[in-house]
Short mmCIF file of C-alpha atoms in Angstrom, two decimals:
data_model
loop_
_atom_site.label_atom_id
_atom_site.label_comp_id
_atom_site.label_asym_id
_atom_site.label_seq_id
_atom_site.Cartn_x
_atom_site.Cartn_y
_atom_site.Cartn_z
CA UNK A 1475 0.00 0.00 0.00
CA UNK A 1476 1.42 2.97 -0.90
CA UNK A 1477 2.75 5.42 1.61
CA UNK A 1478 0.47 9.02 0.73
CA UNK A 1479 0.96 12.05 2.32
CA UNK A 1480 -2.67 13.39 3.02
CA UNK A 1481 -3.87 16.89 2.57
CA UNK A 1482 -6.06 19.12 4.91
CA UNK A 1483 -7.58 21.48 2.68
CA UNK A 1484 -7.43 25.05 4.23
CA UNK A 1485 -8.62 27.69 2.28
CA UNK A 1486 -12.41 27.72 3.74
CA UNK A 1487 -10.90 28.35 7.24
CA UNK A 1488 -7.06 29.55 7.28
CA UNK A 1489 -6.63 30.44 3.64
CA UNK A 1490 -9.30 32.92 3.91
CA UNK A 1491 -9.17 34.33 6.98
CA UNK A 1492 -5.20 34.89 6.71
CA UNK A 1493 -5.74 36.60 3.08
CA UNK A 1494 -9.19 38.13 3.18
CA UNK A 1495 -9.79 38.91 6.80
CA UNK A 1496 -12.35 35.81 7.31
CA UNK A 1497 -14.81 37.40 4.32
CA UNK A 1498 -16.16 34.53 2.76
CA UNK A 1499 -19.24 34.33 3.25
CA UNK A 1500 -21.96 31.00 3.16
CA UNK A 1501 -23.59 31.70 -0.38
CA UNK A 1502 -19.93 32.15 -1.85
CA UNK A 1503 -18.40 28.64 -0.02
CA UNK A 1504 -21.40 26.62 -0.57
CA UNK A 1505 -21.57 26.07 -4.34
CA UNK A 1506 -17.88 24.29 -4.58
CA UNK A 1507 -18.15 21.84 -1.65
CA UNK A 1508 -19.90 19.30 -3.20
CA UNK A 1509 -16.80 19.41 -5.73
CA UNK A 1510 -14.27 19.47 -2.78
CA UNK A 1511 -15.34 16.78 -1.16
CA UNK A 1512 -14.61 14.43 -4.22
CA UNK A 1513 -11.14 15.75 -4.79
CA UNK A 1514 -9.56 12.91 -2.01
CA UNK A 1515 -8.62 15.42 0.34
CA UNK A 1516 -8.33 14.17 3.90
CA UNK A 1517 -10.25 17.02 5.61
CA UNK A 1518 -11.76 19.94 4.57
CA UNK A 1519 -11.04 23.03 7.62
CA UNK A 1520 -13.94 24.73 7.31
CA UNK A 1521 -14.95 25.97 10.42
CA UNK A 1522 -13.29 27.74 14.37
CA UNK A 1523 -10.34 30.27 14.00
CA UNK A 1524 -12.05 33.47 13.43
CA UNK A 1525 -14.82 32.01 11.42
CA UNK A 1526 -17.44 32.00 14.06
CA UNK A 1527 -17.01 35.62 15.18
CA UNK A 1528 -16.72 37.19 11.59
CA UNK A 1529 -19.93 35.37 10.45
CA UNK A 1530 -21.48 37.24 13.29
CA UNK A 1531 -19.41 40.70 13.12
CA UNK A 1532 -19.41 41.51 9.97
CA UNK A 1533 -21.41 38.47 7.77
CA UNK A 1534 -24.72 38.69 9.67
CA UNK A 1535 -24.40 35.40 9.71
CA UNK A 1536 -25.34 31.87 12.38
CA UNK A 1537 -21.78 30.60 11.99
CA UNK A 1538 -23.45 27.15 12.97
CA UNK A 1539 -25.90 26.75 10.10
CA UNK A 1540 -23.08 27.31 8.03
CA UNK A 1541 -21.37 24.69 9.72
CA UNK A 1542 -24.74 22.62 8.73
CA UNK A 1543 -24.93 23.31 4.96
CA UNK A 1544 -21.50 22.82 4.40
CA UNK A 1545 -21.65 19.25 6.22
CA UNK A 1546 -24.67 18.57 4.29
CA UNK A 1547 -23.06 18.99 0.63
CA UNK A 1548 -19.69 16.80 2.39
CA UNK A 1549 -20.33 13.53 2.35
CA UNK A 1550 -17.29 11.92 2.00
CA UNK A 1551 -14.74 13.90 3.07
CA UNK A 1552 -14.12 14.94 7.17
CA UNK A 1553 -14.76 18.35 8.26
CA UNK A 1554 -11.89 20.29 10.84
CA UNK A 1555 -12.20 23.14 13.01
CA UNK A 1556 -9.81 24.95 14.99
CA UNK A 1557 -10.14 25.59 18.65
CA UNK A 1558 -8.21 27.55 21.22
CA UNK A 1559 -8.73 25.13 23.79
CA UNK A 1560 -10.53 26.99 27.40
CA UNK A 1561 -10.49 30.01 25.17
CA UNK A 1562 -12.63 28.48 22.57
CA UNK A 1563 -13.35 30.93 20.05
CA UNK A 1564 -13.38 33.38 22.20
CA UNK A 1565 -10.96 35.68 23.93
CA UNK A 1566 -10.89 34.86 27.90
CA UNK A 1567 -10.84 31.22 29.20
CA UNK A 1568 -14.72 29.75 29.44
CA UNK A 1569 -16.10 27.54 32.37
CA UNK A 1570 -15.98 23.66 31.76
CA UNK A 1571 -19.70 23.46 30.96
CA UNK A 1572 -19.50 25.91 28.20
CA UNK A 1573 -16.21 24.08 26.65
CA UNK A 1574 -17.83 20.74 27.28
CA UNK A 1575 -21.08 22.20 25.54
CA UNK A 1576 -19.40 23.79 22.45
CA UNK A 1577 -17.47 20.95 22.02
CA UNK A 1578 -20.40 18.45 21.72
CA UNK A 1579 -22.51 21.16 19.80
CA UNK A 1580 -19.80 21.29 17.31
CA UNK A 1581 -18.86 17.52 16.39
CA UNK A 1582 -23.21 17.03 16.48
CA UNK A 1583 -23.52 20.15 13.60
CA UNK A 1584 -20.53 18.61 11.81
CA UNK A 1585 -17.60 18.58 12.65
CA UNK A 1586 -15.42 15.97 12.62
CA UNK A 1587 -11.92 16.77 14.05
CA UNK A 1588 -11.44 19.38 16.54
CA UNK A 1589 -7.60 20.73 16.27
CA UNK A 1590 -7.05 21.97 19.78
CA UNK A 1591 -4.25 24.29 20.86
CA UNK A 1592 -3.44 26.92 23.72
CA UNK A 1593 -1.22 29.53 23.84
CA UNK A 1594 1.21 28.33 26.36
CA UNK A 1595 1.40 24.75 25.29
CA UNK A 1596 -0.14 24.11 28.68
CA UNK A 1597 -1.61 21.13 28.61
CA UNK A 1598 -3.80 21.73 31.59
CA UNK A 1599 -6.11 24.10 29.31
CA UNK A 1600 -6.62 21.42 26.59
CA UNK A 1601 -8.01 18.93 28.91
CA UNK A 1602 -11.64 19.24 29.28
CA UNK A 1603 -12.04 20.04 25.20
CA UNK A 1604 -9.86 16.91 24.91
CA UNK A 1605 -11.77 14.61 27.19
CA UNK A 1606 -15.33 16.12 25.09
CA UNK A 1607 -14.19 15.57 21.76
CA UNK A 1608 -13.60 12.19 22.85
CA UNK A 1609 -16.54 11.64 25.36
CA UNK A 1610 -18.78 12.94 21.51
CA UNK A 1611 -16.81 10.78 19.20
CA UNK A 1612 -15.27 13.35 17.81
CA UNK A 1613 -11.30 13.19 16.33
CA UNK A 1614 -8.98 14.82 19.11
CA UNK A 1615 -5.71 16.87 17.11
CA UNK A 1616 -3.32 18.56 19.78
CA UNK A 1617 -1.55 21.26 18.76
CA UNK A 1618 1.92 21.80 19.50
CA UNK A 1619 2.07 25.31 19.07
CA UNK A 1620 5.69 25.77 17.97
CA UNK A 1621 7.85 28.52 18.85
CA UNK A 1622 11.60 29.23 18.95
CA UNK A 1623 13.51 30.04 22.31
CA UNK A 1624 15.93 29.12 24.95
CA UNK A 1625 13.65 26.67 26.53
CA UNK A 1626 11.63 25.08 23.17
CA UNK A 1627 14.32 22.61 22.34
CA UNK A 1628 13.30 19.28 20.44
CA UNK A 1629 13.10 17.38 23.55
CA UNK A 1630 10.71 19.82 25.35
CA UNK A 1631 8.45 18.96 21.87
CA UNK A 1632 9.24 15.72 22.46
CA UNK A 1633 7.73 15.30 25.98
CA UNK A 1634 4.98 17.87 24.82
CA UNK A 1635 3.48 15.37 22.21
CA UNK A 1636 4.07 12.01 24.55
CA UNK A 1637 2.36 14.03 27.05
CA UNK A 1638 -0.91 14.33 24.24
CA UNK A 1639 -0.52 11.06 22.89
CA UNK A 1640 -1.41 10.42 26.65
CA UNK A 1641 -4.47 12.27 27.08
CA UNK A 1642 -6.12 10.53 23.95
CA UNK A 1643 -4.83 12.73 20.78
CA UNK A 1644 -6.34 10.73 17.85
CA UNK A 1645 -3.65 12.69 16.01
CA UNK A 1646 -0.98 15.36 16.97
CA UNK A 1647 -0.09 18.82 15.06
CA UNK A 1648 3.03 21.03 14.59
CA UNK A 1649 1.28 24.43 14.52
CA UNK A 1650 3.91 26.55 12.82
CA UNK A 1651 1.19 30.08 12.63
CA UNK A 1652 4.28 32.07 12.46
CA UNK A 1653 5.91 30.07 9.42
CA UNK A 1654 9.41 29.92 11.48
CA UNK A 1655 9.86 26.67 11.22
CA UNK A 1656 13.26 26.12 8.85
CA UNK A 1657 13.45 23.00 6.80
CA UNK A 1658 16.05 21.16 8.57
CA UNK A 1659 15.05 21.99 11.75
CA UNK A 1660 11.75 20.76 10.83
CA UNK A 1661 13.17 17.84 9.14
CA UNK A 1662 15.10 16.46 12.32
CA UNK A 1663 11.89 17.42 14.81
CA UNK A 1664 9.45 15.12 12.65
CA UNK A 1665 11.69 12.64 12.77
CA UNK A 1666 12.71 12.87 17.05
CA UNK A 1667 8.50 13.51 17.50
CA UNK A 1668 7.50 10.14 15.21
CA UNK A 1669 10.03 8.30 16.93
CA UNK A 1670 8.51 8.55 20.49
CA UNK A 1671 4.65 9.09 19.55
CA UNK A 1672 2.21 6.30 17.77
CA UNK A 1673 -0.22 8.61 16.23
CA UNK A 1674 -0.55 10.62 12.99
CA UNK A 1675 1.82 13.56 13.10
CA UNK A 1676 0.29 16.35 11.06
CA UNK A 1677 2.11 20.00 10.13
CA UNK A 1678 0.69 23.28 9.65
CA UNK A 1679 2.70 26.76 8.29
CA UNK A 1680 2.33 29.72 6.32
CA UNK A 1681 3.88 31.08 3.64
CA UNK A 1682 5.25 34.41 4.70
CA UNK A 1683 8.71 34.01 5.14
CA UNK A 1684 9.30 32.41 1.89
CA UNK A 1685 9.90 29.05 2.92
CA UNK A 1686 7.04 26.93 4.04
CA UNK A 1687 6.98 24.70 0.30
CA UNK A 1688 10.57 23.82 1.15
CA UNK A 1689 9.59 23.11 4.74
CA UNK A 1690 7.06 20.78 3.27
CA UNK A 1691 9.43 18.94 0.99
CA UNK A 1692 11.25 18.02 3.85
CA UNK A 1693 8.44 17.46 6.55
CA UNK A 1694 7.48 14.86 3.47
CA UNK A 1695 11.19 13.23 3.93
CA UNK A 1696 10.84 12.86 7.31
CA UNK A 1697 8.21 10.99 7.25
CA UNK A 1698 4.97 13.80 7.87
CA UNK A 1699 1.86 12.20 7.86
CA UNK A 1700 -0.49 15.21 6.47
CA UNK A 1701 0.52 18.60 5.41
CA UNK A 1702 -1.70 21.48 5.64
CA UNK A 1703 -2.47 23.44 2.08
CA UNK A 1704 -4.39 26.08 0.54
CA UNK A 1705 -6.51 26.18 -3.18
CA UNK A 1706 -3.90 28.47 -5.09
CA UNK A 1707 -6.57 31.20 -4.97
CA UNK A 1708 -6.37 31.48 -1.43
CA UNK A 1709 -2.69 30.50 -0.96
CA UNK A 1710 0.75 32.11 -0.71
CA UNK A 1711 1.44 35.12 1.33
CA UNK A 1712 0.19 34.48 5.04
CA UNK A 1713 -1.75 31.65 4.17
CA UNK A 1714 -0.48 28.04 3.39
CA UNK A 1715 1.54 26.84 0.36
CA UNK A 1716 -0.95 26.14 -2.53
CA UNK A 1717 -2.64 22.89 -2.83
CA UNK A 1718 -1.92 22.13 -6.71
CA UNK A 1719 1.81 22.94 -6.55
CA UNK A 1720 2.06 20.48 -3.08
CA UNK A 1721 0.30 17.40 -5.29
CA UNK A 1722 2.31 18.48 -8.31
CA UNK A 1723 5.63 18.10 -5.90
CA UNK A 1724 5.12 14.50 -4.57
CA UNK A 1725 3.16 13.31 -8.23
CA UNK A 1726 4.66 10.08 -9.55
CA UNK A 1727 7.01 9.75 -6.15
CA UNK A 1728 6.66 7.13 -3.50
CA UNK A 1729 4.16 9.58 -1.38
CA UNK A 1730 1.99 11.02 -4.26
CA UNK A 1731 -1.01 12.61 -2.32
CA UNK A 1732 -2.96 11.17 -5.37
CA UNK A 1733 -5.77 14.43 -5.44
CA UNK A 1734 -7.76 14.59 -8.66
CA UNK A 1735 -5.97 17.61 -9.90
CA UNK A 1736 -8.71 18.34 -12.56
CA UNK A 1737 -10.81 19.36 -9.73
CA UNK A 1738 -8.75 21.15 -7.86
CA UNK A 1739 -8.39 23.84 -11.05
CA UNK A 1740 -12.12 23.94 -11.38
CA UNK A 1741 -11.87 24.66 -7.86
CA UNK A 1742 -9.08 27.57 -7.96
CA UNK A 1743 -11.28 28.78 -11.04
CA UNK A 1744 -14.19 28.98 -9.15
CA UNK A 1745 -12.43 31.47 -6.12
CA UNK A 1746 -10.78 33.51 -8.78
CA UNK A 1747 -14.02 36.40 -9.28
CA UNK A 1748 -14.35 35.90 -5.57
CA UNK A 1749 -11.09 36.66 -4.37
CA UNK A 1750 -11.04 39.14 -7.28
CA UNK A 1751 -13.83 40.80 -5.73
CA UNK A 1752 -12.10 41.07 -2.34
CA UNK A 1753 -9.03 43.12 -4.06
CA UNK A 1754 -11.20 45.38 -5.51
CA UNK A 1755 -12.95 46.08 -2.67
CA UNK A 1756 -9.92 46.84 -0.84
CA UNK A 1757 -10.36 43.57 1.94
CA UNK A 1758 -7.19 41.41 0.10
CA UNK A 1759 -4.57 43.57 1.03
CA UNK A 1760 -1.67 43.00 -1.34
CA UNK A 1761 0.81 43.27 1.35
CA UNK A 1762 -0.14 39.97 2.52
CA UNK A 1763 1.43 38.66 -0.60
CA UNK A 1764 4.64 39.69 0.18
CA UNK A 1765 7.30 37.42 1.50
CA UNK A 1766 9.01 38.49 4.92
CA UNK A 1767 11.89 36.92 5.81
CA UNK A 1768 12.45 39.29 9.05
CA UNK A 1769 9.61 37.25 10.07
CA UNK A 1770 12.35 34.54 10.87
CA UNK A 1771 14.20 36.87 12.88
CA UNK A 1772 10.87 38.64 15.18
CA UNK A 1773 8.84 35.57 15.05
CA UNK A 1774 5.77 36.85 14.53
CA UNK A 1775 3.12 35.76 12.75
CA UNK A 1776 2.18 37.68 9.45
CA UNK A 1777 -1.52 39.28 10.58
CA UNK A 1778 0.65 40.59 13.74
CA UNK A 1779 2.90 42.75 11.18
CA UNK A 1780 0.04 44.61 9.39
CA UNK A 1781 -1.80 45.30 13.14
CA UNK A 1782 1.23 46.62 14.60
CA UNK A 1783 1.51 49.08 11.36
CA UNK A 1784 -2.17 49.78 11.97
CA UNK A 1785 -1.72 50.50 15.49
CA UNK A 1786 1.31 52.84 14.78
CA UNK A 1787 -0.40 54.43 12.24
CA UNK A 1788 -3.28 55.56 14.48
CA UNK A 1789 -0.78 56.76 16.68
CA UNK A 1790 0.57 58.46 14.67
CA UNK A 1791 4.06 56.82 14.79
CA UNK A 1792 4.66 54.78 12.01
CA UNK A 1793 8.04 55.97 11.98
CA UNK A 1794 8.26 53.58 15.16
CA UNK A 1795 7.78 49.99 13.53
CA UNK A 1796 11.28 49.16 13.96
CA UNK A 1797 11.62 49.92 17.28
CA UNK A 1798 8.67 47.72 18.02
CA UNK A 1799 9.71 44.89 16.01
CA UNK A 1800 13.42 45.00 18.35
CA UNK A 1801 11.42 45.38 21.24
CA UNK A 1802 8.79 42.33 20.64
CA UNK A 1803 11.29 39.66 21.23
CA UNK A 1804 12.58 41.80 24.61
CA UNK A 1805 8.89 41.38 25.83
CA UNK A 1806 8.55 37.87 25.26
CA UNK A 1807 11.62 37.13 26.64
CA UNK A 1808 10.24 39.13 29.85
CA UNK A 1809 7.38 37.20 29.88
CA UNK A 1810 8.29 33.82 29.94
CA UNK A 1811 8.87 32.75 25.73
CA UNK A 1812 5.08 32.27 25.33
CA UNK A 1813 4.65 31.34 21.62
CA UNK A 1814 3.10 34.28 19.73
CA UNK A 1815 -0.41 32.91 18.61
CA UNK A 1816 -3.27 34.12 19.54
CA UNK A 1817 -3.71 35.92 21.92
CA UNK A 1818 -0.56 35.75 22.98
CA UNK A 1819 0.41 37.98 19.84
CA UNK A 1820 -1.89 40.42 20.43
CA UNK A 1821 -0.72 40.83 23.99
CA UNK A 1822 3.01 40.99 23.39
CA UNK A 1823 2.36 42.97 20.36
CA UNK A 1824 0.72 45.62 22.33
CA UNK A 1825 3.14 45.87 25.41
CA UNK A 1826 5.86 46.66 23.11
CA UNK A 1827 4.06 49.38 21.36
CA UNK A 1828 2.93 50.70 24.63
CA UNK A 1829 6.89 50.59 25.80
CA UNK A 1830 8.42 52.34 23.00
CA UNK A 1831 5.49 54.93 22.72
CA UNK A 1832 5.88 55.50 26.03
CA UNK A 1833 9.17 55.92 26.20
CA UNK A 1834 9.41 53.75 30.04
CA UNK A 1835 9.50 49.89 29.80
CA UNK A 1836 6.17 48.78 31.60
CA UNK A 1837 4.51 52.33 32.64
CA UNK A 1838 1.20 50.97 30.88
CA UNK A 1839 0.60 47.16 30.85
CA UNK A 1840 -2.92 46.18 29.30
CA UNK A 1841 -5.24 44.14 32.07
CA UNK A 1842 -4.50 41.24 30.18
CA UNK A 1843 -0.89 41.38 30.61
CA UNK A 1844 -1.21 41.68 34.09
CA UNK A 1845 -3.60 38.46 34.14
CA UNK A 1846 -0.97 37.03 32.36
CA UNK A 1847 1.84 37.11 34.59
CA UNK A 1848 -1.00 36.17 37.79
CA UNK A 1849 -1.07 32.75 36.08
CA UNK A 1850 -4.96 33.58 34.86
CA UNK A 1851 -3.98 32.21 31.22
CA UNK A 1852 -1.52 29.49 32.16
CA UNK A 1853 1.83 28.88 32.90
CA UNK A 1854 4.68 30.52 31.17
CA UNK A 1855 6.98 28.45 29.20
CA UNK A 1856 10.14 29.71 31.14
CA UNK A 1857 9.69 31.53 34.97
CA UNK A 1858 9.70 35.17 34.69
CA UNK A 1859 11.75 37.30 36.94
CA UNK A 1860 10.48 38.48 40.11
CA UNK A 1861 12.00 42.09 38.91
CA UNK A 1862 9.46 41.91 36.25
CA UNK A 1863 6.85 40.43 38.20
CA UNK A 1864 6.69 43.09 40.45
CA UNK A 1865 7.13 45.95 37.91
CA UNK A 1866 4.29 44.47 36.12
CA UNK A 1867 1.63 43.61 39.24
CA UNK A 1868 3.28 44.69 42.19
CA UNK A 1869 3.12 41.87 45.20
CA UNK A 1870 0.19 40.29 43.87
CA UNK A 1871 0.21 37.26 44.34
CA UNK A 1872 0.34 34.21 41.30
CA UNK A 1873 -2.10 31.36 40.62
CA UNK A 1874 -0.27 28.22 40.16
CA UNK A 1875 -3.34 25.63 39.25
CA UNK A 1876 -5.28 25.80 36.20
CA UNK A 1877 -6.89 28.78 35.21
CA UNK A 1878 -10.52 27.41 34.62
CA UNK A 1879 -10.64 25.96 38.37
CA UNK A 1880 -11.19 29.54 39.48
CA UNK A 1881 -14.40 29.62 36.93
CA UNK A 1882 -17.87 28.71 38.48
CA UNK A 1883 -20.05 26.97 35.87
CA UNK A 1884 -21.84 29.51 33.81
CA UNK A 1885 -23.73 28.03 30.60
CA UNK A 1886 -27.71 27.96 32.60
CA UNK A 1887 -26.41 31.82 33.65
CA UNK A 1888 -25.80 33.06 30.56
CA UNK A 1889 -28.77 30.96 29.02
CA UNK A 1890 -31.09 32.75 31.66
CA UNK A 1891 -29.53 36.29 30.40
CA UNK A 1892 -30.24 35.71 27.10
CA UNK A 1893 -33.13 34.46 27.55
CA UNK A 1894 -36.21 33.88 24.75
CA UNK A 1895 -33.66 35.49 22.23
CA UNK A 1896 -31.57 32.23 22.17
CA UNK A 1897 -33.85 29.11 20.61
CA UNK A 1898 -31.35 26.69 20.76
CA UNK A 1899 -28.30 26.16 22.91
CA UNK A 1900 -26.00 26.96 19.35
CA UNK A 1901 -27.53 30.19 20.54
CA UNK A 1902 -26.73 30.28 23.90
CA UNK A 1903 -23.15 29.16 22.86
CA UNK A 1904 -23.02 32.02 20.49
CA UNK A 1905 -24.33 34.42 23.41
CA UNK A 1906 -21.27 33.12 25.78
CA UNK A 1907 -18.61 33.19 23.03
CA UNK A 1908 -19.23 37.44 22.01
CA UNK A 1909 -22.07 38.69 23.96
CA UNK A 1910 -21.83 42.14 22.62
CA UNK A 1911 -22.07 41.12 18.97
CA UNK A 1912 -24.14 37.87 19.39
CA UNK A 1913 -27.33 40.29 21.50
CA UNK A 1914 -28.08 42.21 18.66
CA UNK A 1915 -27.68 39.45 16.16
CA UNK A 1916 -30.35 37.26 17.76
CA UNK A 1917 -32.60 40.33 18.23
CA UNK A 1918 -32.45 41.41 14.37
CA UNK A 1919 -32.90 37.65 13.18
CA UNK A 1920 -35.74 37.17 15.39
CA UNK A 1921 -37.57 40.30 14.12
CA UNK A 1922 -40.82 39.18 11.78
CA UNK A 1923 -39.67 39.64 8.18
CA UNK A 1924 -41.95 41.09 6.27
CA UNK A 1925 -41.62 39.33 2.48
CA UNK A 1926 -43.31 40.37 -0.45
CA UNK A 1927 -43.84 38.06 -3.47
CA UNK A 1928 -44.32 39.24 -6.59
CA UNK A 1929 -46.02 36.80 -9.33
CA UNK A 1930 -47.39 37.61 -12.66
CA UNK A 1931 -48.44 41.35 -12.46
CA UNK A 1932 -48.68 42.65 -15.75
CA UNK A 1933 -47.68 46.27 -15.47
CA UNK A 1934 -49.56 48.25 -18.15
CA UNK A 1935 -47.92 52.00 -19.26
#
């Protein structure tokens, strides 16, 4: 039997949100997925990330009946979502009933693998999604979100994924999100993780530093069970490598992906007015397209470059970029090497505009910071320094345990505070995930619509 590499399709999940800002909306992904699910991929991501809050923020959209449709026109093929672990898709860490709830919500709407991952790599905060997705019988992926520093050598990765092959992973996941991950390096990881793990060993990059293909080629080498790609229209740039160049890589060798490549151009066809559309409105931002290579140095994922120039912009500093991109690294180096994902990123991100702007290391520190380094997110990957301890919270004191024990179950509170506005308990999920943009949502869709049918009237003039 021959040896394949598999594919996980991204470009309805990653390739999209990475490129376009999450802008595709239901009526524009539902036509082709009847044709993706015969190409042989070996899932389709469709679904978590920032899918769930952009359908809401700026689709006017139920995120989970998309989730529905699309699972109704895939009938062969499994469906993937991403999920930050206690965070969800949310922002803050969620009580176990909620994650336990989502969880089973999502695998009965659809979904069939749930790719799990926190911030910290601490495994304490993938737990109770893990246990769900198996308690639903849904596919459990850990993530090993993968970052460079001092103290993420290959044998901390190592331990990392025999620690998740012990809590049930169905299948484990080098989550590269900044695309830092050099060939050889990645070569010799995949080879020291496969040879202590039993499970599928999965990797996942972007494009932005220019080389995530040759990444792949060697990942492949080593022995990488499924790469992560994106339809060319949605590829490149921040997102992944392009589907159609991957299978025309590994065609005729030993681990041809064997994809039915006369899809997959009907399929790049198909995005091509869509994504045109994007660029003309101004959403595809070309600069995404550009490789980075100082990415490699600063370690930060590509949609952190473009909101730190945003951010500077507003503050009228632009002319401070560099400065921020030197000081980055100095932050997360303060704080313990956490991996910059999200929303990690954000949070380092900001502290170092907020210390250059300022002009004093740590005069402002964002709530969340502070929560950070009190051990509300998780532990650091390295102890921080009681020096910056104390500049940063002063003698209050740090939580050591997991940060969801402090949470009191919540899901019949918020489903009483929603109340008749919520008809299902998607809805009540939707409510707990972003209450401010989820209230009015549910208000406007329950409104009576008022339709008007119009059938032969013959208009005389």
């Amino acid at each position: 039997m021959k040896n394949k590499v598999k594919i996980t399709e991204t470009c309805l999940r990653d390739g999209h949100q990475s490129l376009i800002a999450t802008r595709l909306t239901t009526a524009e992904i539902l036509p082709i997925v009847e044709k993706m699910d015969e190409v042989g991929y070996h899932a389709l991501e469709v679904w978590g990330g920032a899918t769930f809050d952009a359908c809401i923020r700026f689709l006017n959209e139920d995120p989970w009946e998309r989730l529905r449709e699309i699972k109704k026109r895939a009938k062969n093929t499994k469906l993937q979502m991403l999920l930050r672990g206690q965070n969800l898709l949310g922002y803050r860490h969620y009580a176990d009933d909620i994650v336990e709830e989502f969880v089973k919500k999502s695998i009965e709407n659809g979904i069939d693998i749930i790719r799990i991952f926190d911030a910290l790599n601490d495994t304490r905060n993938l737990k109770v999604a893990a246990e769900a997705t198996k308690k639903y019988g849904g596919h459990c992926q850990l993530s090993i979100a993968y970052t460079i520093s001092p103290v993420h050598t290959t044998e901390y990765y190592k331990e990392l994924a025999k620690e998740m092959e012990s809590m049930g992973a169905d299948s484990i996941v080098i989550k590269d999100m900044a695309g830092i991950l050099l060939p050889e390096t990645g070569y010799n990881l995949i080879k020291e993780i496969k040879s202590v793990i039993n499970v599928p060993l999965e990797l996942h990059t972007h494009a932005t530093s220019g080389i995530a293909s040759m990444l792949y080629l060697r990942a492949v080498d080593a022995g990488i069970d499924i790469i992560d790609t994106a339809i060319s229209t949605f590829a490149g740039g921040t997102a992944q490598p392009a589907t159609e160049s991957m299978v025309r890589t590994f065609e005729g060798g030993e681990r041809d992906p064997e994809l039915n490549l006369t899809l997959l151009k009907e399929i790049a066809e198909y995005f091509k007015p869509i994504r045109k559309k994007y660029m003309d409105e101004k959403v595809l931002n070309m600069q995404a397209y550009f490789v980075e290579p100082s990415i490699l140095e600063y370690q930060l994922p590509g949609g952190m470059l473009s909101n730190l120039v945003s951010q500077l912009t507003a503050q009228k500093a632009a002319d401070k970029y560099e400065d921020v991109l030197k000081e980055i690294p100095r932050v997360r180096e303060d704080l313990g090497f956490p991996p910059l994902v999200t929303p990690l990123s954000q949070m380092v991100g900001t502290q170092a505009v907020f210390n250059v702007l300022t002009g004093e290391r740590y005069k402002m520190v964002p709530k969340e910071i502070k929560d950070y380094v009190k051990g509300l997110y998780g532990k650091s990957p390295a102890p921080m320094s009681e020096e910056i301890k104390k500049k940063i919270i002063g003698d209050e004191p740090v939580f050591t345990g997991r940060p969801a024990d402090l949470l009191k179950p919540e899901y019949d509170e918020l489903a009483k505070e929603i109340g008749d506005l919520a008809k299902s308990p998607e809805d009540v999920l939707m409510y707990a995930m972003f209450p401010q943009i989820a209230k009015p949502y549910l208000e406007n869709r329950n409104k009576p619509k008022v339709e008007k049918e119009y059938r032969n009237i013959n208009i005389i003039f």
